[in-house]
CSV table of C-alpha atoms in Angstrom, one decimal:
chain,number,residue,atom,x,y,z
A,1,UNK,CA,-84.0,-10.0,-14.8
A,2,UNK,CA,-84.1,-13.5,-12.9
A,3,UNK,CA,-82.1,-16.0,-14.5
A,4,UNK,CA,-84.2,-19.7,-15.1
A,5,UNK,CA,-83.7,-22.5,-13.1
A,6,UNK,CA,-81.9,-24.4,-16.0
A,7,UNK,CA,-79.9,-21.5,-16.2
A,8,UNK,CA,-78.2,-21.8,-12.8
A,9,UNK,CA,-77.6,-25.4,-12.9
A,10,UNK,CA,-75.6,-24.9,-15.5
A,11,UNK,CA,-73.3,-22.5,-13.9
A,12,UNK,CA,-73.1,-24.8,-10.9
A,13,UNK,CA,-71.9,-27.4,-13.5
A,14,UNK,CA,-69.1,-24.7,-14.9
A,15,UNK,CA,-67.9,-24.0,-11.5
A,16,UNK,CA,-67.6,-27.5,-10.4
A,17,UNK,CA,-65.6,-28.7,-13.5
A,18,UNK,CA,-63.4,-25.2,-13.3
A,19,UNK,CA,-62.6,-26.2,-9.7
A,20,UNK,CA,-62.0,-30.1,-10.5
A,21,UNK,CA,-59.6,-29.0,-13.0
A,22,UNK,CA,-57.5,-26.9,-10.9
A,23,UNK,CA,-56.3,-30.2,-8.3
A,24,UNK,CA,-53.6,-31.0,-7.9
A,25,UNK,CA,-52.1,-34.7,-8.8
A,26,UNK,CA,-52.1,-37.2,-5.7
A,27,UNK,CA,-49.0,-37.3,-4.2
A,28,UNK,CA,-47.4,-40.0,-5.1
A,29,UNK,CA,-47.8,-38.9,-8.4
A,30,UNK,CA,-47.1,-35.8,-7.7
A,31,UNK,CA,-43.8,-37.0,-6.5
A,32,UNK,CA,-43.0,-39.2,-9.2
A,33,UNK,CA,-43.4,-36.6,-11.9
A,34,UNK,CA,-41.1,-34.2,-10.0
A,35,UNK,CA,-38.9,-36.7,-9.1
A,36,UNK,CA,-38.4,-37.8,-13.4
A,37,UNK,CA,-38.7,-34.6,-13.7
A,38,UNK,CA,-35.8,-32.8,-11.5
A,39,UNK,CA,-33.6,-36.4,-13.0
A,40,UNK,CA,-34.1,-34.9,-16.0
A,41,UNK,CA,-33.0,-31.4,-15.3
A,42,UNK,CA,-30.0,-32.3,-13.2
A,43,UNK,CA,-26.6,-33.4,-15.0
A,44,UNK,CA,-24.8,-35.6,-13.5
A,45,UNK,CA,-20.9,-35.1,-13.4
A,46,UNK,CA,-18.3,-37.7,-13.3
A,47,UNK,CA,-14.7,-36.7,-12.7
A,48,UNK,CA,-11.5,-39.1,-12.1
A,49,UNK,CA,-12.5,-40.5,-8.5
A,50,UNK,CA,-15.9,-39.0,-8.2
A,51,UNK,CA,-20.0,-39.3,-9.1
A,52,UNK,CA,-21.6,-36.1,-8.6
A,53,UNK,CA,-25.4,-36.0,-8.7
A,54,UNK,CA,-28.1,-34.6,-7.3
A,55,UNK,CA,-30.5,-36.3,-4.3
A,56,UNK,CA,-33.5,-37.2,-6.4
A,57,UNK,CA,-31.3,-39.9,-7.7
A,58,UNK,CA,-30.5,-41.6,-4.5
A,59,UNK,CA,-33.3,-44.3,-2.9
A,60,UNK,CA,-33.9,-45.2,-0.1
A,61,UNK,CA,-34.6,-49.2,0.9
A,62,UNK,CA,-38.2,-50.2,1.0
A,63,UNK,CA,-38.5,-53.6,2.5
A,64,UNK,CA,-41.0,-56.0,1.4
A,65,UNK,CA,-41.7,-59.6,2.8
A,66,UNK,CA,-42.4,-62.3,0.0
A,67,UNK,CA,-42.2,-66.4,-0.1
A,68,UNK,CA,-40.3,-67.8,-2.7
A,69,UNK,CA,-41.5,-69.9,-5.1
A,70,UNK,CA,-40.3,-71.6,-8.7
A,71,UNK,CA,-42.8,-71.3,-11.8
A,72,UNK,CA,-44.1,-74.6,-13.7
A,73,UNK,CA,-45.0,-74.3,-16.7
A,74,UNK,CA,-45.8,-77.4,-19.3
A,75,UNK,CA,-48.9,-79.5,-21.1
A,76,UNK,CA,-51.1,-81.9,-19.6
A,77,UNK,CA,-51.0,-85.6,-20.4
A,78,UNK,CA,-51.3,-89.2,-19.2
A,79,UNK,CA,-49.5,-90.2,-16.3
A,80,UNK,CA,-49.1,-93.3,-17.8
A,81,UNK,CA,-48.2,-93.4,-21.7
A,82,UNK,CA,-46.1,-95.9,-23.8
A,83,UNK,CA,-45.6,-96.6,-27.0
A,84,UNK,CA,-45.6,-99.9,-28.7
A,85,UNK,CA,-42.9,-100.1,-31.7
A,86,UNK,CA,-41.9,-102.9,-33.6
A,87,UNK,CA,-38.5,-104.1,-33.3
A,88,UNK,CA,-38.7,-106.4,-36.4
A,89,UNK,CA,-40.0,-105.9,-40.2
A,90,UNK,CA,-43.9,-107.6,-39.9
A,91,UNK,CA,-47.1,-107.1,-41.1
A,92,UNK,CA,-50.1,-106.6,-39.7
A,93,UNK,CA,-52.3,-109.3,-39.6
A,94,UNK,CA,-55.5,-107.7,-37.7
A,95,UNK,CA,-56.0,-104.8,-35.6
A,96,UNK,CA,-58.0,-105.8,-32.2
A,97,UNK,CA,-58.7,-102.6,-30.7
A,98,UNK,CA,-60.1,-99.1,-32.2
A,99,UNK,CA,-58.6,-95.7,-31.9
A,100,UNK,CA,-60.1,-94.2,-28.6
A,101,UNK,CA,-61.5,-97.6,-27.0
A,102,UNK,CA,-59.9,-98.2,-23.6
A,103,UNK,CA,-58.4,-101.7,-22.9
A,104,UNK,CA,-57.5,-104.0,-19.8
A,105,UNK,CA,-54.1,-104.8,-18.9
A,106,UNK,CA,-53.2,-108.1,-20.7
A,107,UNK,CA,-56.2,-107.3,-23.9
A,108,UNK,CA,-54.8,-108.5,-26.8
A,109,UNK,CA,-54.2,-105.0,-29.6
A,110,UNK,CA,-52.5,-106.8,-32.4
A,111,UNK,CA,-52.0,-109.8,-34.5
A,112,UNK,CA,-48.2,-109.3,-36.4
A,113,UNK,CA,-46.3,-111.8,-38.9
A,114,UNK,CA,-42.9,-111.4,-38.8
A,115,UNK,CA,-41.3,-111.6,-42.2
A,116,UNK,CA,-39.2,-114.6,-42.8
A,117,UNK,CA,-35.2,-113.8,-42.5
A,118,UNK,CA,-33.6,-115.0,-45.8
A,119,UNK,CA,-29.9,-117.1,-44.5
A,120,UNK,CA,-30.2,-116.6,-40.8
A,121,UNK,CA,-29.7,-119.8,-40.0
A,122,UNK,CA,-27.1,-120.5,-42.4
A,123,UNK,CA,-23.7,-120.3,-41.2
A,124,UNK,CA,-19.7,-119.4,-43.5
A,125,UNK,CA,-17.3,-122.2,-43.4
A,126,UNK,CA,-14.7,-120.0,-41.4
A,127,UNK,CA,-17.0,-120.0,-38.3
A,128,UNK,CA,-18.5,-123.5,-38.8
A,129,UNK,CA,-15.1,-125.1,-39.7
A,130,UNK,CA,-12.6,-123.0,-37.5
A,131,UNK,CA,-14.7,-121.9,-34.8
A,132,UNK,CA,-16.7,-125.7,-33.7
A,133,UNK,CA,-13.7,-127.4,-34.5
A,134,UNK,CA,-11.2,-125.8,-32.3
A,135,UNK,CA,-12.0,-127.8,-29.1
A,136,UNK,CA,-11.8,-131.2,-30.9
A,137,UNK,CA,-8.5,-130.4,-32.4
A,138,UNK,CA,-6.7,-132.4,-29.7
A,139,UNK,CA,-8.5,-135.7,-30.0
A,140,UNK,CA,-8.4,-135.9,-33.7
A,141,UNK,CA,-4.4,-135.2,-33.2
A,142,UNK,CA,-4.1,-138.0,-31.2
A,143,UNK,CA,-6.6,-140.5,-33.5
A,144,UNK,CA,-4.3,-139.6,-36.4
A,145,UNK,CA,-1.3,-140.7,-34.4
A,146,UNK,CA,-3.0,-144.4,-33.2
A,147,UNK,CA,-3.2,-144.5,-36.8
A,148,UNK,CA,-0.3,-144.1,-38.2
A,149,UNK,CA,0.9,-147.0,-35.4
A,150,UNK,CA,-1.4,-149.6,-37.3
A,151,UNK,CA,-0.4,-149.0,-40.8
A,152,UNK,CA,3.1,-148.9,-39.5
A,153,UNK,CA,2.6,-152.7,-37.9
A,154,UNK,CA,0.7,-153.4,-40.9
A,155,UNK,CA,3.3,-152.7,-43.2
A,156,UNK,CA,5.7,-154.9,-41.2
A,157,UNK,CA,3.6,-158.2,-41.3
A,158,UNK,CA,3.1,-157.5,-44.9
A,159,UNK,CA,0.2,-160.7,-44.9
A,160,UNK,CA,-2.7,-159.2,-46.6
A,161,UNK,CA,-4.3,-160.7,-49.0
A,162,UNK,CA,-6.4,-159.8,-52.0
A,163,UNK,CA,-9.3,-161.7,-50.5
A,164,UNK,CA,-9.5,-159.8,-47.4
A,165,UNK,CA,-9.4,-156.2,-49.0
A,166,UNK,CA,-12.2,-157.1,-50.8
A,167,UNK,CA,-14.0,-158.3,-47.8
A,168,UNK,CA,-12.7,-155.3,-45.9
A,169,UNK,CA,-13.9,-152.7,-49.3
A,170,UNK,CA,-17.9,-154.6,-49.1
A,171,UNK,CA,-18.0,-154.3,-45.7
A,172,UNK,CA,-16.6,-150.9,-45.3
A,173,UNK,CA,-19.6,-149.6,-48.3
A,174,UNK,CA,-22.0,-151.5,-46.3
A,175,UNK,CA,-20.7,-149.8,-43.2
A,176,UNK,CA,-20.8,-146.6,-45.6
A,177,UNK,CA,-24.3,-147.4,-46.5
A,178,UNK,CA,-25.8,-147.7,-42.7
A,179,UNK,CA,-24.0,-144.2,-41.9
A,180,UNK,CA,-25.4,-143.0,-44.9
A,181,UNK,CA,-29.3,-144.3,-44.0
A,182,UNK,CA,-28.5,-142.5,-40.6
A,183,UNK,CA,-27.5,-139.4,-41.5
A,184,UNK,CA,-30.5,-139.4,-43.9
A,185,UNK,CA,-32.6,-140.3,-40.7
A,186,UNK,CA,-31.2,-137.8,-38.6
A,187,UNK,CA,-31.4,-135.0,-40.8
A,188,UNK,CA,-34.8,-135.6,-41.7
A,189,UNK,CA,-35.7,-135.5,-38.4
A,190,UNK,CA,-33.5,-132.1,-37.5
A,191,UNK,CA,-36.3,-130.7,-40.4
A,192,UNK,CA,-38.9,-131.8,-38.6
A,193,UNK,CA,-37.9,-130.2,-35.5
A,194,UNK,CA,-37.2,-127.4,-37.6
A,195,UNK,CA,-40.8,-127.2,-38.9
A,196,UNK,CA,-42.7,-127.3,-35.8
A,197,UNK,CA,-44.1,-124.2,-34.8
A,198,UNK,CA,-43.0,-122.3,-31.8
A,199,UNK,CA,-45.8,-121.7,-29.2
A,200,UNK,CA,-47.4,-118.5,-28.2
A,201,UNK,CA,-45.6,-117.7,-25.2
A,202,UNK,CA,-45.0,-114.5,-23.8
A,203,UNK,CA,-41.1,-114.1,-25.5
A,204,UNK,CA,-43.3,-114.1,-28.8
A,205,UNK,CA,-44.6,-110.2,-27.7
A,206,UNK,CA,-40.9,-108.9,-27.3
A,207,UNK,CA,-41.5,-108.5,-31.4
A,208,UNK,CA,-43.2,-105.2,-29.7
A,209,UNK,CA,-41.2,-103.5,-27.4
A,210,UNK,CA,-42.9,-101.1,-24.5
A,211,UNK,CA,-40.5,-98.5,-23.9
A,212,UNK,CA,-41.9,-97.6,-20.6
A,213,UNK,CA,-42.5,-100.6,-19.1
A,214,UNK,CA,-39.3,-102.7,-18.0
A,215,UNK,CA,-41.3,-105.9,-17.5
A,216,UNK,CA,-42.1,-105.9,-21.2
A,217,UNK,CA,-38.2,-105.8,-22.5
A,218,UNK,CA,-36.7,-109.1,-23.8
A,219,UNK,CA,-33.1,-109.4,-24.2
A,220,UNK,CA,-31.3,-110.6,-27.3
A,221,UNK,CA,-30.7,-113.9,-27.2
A,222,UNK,CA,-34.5,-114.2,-27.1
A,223,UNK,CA,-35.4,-112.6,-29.7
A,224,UNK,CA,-32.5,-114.9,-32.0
A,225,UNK,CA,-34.0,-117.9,-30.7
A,226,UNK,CA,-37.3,-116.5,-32.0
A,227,UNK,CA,-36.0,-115.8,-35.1
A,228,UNK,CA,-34.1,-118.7,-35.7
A,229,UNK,CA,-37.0,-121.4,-34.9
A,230,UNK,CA,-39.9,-119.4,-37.0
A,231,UNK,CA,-40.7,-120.8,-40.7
A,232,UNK,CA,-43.0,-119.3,-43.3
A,233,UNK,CA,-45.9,-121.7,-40.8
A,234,UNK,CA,-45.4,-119.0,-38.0
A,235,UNK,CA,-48.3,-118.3,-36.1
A,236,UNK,CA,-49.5,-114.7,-35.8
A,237,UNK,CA,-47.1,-112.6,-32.8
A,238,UNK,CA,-50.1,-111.2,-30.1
A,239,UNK,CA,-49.3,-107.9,-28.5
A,240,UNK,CA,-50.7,-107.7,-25.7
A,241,UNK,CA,-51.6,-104.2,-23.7
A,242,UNK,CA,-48.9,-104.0,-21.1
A,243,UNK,CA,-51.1,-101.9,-18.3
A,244,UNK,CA,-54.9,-100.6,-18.5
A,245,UNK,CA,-55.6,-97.1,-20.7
A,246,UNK,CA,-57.1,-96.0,-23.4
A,247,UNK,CA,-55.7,-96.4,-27.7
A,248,UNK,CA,-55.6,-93.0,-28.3
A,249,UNK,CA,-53.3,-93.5,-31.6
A,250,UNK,CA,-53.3,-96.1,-33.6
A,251,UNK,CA,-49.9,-96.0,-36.5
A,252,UNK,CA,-51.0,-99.0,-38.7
A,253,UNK,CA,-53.3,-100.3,-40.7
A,254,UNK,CA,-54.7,-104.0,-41.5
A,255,UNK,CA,-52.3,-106.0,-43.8
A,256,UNK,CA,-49.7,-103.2,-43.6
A,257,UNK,CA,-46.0,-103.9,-43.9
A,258,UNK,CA,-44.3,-101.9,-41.2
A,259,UNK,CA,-40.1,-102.0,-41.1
A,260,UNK,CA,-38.7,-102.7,-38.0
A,261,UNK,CA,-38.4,-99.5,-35.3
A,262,UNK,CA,-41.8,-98.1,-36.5
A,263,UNK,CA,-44.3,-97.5,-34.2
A,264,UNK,CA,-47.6,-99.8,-33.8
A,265,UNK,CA,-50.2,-97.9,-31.3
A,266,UNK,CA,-49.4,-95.8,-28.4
A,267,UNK,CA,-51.5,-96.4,-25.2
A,268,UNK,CA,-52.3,-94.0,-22.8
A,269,UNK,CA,-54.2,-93.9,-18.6
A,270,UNK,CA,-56.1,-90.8,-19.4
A,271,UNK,CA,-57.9,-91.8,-15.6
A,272,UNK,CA,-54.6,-89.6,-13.8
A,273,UNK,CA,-52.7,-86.8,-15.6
A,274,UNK,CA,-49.7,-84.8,-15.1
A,275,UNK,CA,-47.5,-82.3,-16.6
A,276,UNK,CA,-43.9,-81.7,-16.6
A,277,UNK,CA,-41.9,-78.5,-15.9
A,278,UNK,CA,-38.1,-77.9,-17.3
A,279,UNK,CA,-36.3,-75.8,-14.5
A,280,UNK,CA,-32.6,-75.1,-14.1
A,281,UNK,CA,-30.7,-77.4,-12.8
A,282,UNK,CA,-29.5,-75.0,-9.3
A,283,UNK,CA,-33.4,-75.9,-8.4
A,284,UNK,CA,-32.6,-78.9,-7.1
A,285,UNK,CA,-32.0,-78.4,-4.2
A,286,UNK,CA,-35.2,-76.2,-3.5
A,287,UNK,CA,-37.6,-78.9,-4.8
A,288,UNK,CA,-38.8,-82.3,-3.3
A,289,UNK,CA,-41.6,-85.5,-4.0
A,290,UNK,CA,-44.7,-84.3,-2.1
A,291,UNK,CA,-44.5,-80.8,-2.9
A,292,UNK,CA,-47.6,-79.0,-3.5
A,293,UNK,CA,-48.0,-77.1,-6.5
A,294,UNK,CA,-51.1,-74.4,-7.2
A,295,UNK,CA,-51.3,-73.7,-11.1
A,296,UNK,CA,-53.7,-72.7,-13.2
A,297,UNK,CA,-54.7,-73.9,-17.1
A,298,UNK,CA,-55.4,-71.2,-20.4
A,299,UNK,CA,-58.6,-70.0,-21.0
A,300,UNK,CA,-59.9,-71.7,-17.6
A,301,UNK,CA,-60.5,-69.3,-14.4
A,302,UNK,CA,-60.2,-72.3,-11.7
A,303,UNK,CA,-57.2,-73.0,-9.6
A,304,UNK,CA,-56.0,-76.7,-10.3
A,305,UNK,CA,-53.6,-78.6,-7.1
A,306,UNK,CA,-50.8,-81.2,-8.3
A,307,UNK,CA,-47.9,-83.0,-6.6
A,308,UNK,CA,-44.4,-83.1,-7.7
A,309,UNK,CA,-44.0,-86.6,-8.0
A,310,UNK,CA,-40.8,-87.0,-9.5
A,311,UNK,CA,-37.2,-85.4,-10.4
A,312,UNK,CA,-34.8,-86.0,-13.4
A,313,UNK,CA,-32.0,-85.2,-15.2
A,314,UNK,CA,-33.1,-84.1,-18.9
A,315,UNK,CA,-31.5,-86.6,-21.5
A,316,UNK,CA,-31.2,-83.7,-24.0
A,317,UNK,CA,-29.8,-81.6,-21.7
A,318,UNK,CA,-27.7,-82.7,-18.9
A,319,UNK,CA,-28.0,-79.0,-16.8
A,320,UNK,CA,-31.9,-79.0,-16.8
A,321,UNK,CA,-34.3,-80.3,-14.4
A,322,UNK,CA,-37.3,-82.5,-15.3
A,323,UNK,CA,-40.4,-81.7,-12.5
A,324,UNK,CA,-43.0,-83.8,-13.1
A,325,UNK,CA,-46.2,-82.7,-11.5
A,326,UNK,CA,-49.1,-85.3,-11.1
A,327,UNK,CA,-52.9,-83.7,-10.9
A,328,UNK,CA,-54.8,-84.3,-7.7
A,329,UNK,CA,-58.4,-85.9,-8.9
A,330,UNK,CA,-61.2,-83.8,-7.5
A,331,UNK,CA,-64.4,-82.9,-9.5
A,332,UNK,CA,-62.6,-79.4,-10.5
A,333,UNK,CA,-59.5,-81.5,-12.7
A,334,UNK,CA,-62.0,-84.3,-13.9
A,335,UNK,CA,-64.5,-81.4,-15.2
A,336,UNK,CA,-62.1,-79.0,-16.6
A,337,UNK,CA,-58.5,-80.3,-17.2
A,338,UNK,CA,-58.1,-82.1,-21.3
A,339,UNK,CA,-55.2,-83.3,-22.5
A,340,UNK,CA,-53.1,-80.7,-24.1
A,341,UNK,CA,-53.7,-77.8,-22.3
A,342,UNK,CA,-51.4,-75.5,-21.3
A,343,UNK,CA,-51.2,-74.8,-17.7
A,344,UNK,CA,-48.6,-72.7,-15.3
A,345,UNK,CA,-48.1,-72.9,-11.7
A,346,UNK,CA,-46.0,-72.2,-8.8
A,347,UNK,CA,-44.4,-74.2,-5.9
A,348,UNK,CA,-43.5,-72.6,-3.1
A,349,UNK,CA,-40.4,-73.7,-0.9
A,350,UNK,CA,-38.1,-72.2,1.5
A,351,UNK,CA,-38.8,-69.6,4.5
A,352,UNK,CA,-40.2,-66.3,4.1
A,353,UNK,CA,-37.7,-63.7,2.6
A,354,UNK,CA,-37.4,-60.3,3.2
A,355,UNK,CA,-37.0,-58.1,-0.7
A,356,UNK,CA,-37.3,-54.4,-1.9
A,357,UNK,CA,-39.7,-52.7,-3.9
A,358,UNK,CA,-38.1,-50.4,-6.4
A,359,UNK,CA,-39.0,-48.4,-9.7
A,360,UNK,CA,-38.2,-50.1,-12.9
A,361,UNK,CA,-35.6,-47.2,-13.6
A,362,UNK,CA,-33.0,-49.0,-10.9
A,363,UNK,CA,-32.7,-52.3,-12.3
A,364,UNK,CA,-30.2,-53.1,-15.0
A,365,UNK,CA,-29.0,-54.6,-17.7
A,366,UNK,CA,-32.2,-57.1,-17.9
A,367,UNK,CA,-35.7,-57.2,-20.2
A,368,UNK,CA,-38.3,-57.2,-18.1
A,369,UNK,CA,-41.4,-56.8,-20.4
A,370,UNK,CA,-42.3,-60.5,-20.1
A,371,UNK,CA,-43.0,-59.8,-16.6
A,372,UNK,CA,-45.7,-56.8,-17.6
A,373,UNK,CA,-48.3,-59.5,-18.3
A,374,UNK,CA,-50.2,-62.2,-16.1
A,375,UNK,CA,-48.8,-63.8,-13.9
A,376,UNK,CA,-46.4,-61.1,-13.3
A,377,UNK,CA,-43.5,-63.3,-12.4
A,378,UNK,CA,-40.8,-65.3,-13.7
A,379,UNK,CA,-40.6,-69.3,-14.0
A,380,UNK,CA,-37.4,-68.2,-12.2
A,381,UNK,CA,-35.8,-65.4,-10.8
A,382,UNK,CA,-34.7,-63.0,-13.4
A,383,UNK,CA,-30.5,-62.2,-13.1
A,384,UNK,CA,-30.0,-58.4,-13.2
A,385,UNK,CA,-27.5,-55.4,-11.5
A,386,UNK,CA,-28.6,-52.3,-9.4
A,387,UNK,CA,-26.3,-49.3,-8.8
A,388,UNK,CA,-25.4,-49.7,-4.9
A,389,UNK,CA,-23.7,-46.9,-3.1
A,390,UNK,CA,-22.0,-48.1,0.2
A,391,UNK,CA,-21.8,-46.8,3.5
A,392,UNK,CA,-18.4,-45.7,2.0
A,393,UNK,CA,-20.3,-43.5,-0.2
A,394,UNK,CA,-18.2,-45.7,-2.8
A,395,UNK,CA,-20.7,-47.0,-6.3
A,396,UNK,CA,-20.6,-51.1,-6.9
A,397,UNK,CA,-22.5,-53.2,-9.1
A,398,UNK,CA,-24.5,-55.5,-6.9
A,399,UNK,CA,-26.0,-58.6,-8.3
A,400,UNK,CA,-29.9,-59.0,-7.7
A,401,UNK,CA,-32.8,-61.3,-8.9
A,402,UNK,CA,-36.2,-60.1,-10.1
A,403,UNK,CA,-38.8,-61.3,-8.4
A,404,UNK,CA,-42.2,-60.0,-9.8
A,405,UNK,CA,-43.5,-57.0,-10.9
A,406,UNK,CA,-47.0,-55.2,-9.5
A,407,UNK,CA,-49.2,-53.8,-11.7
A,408,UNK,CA,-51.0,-51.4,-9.5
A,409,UNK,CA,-47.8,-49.3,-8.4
A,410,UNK,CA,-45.5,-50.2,-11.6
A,411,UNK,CA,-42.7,-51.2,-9.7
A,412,UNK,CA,-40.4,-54.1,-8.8
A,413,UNK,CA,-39.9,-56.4,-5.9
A,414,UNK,CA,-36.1,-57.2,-6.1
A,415,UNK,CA,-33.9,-59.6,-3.6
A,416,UNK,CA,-30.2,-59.5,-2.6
A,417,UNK,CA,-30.0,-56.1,-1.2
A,418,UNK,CA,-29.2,-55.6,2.5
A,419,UNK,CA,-31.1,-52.4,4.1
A,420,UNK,CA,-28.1,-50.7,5.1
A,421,UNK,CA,-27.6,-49.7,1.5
A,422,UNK,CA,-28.8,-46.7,-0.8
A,423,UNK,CA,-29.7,-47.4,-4.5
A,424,UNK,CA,-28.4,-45.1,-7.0
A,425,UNK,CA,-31.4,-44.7,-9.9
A,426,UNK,CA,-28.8,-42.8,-12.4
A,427,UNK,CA,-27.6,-45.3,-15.3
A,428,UNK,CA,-23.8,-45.0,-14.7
A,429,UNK,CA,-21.6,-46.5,-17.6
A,430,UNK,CA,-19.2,-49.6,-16.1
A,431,UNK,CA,-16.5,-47.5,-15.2
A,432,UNK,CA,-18.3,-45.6,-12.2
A,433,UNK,CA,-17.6,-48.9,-10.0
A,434,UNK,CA,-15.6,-47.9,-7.2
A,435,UNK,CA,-16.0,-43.7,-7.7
A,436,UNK,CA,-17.2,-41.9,-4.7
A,437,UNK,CA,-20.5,-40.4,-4.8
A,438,UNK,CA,-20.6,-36.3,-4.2
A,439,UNK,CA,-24.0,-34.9,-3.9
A,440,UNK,CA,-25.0,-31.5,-5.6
């Protein structure tokens, strides 16, 4: 009976999935399941002075050339960005500029009145009797002594007469009466100089202080004189914008009060960005101005190119490293970069290194799951310990760094290991440093 043509393709079919499943893994596979699997099988034994194991838990160095590089990671903003805060209690008079709108260097933002200081100009009788009075003290010493010299001759002629204290009492009032009139005079005129208004100069802005800008500081004795000369007829403080950028915040409102040290506005150049980076302090010395740095930005495919363009100390913390990293304008950073995203990057430095790839199994005491996910490598070099056996056949603990982690093979590119070493994949407890190894 002949069988149908349908009927023999579908034995070929059988027969092709029979044989498909009876291959054999590939053999790298292959080798790493026997290789986990004879670890598992063989015990290791460890005596007084001795390791004994068997060979599938001794490596051999795989050398693999790499460039080193530092990770930076931060938030894109303005390369230039200040904020304007008040230094005294005002209010605000009228707001200039709208949130958003961008602004020239010099543009007025705000109209402030400073709030009138009840007693500054008043002065206690210790420091306007002790203090003034102390240089004079001298003279009036001496006065008092040419004094006492007259009444003493006076006393000895002993010729005045009732007439001539009189004469000497009218004219001393009327002497009384002209200082008087003058003192009136001059006082009147110290409240006019009082009253007259101080001029819109450019001291008048140090009411709002940029802390970024050093040419916009005023020292203290400026800001008393200020103080001290402004009456209830003040005219309005200006603040003026201290470079060109854009009023992305705005803190106040028209005819607010605002106490003093609260911010006003914050200005920002949204025209050239940047990001900064926090790095360990030891990456000093592997970093420099000019450096070119590749990074990329989250949820956008494109590869961005910055400049380190400055170095710091952290004020927070002294041991860290502040990288800032300015953004090359091209039509990829103008199209695509906003202010707040998150980008990471890399900078290269150094010479090209020689490192070792080895399974996940030799590396210890170190979590390496953050390294399972894009971009598969560190900010920095992960600290961690591989089991080293020396030409000695003695075990040590050597000290290693992680330096990233491919996804295709699973395994680990490590530096700090010189290739006249084996790696030992059995985890040893602490006390196996220094223990020869026998093998089974």
């Amino acid at each position: 009976m002949r069988l149908s043509k349908y009927s023999k393709y579908s034995a070929f079919l059988l027969a092709a999935l029979l044989v498909s499943a009876c291959q054999p893994p590939s053999p790298s596979d292959n080798h790493q399941l026997s290789q986990d699997s004879e670890q598992a099988n063989s015990p290791i034994t460890i005596d007084a002075d001795s390791v004994t194991m068997s060979s599938d838990y001794i490596l051999n160095i795989k050398p693999s050339r790499y460039q080193p590089s530092l990770g930076l990671q931060g938030t894109i903003e303005p390369n230039q960005q200040s904020r304007f805060v008040t230094t005294r209690d005002v209010s605000v008079q009228k707001i200039l500029v709208k949130e958003g709108q961008w602004v020239e260097d010099g543009a007025p933002l705000l109209l402030l009145q400073q709030h009138e200081r009840v007693g500054s100009n008043k002065t206690t009788p210790s420091d306007s009797e002790a203090k003034p009075k102390q240089p004079t003290a001298t003279k009036k010493s001496s006065a008092e002594q040419v004094s006492d010299d007259i009444k003493e001759s006076k006393k000895e002629s002993k010729k005045e007469s009732k007439q001539e204290s009189k004469a000497n009492d009218s004219s001393a009032s009327n002497a009384d009466g002209k200082l008087n009139e003058t003192a009136t005079d001059e006082s009147k005129t110290n409240d006019n100089t009082n009253n007259t208004p101080v001029p819109e100069t450019s001291n008048n802005a140090s009411i709002a202080i940029d802390a970024n800008v050093d040419n916009n500081k005023s020292t203290d004795a400026q800001d008393q004189d200020i103080t001290s000369s402004q009456q209830s007829t003040q005219p309005p403080i200006v603040v003026y914008a201290s470079f060109s950028g854009r009023v992305d915040t705005l803190y106040v409102e028209n005819m607010q009060q605002v106490a003093a040290g609260k911010p006003l506005l914050r200005l920002s150049n949204d025209k050239d960005l940047r990001f900064t980076a926090t790095l360990p302090m030891q990456a000093e010395s592997q970093l420099s101005v000019g450096q070119t740095v590749n990074f990329t930005a989250k949820g956008v495919s494109e590869t961005f190119t910055g400049q380190v363009s400055k170095l710091s100390t952290s004020q927070q913390q002294p041991d860290e490293l502040m990288v800032s990293v300015s953004v090359v304008k091209n039509e990829a950073s103008r199209d695509k970069l906003k202010l707040g995203m998150q980008v990471i990057g890399r900078v290269d430095y150094g010479q090209i290194a020689v490192g070792n790839i080895v399974p996940e199994q030799a590396i210890q005491d170190v979590d390496l799951s953050s390294l399972k996910t894009p971009p598969y490598q560190p900010l920095t070099p992960l600290t961690a310990n591989v089991w080293i056996i020396k030409q000695n056949q003695r075990l040590t603990r050597q000290p290693i760094d992680v330096i990233k982690y491919d996804p295709s093979t699973g395994k680990y590119l490590i530096a700090g290991i010189s290739n006249d070493s084996l790696i030992c994949l059995a985890d040893l407890p602490i006390e196996s440093v220094g223990k020869k190894v026998v093998i089974s």
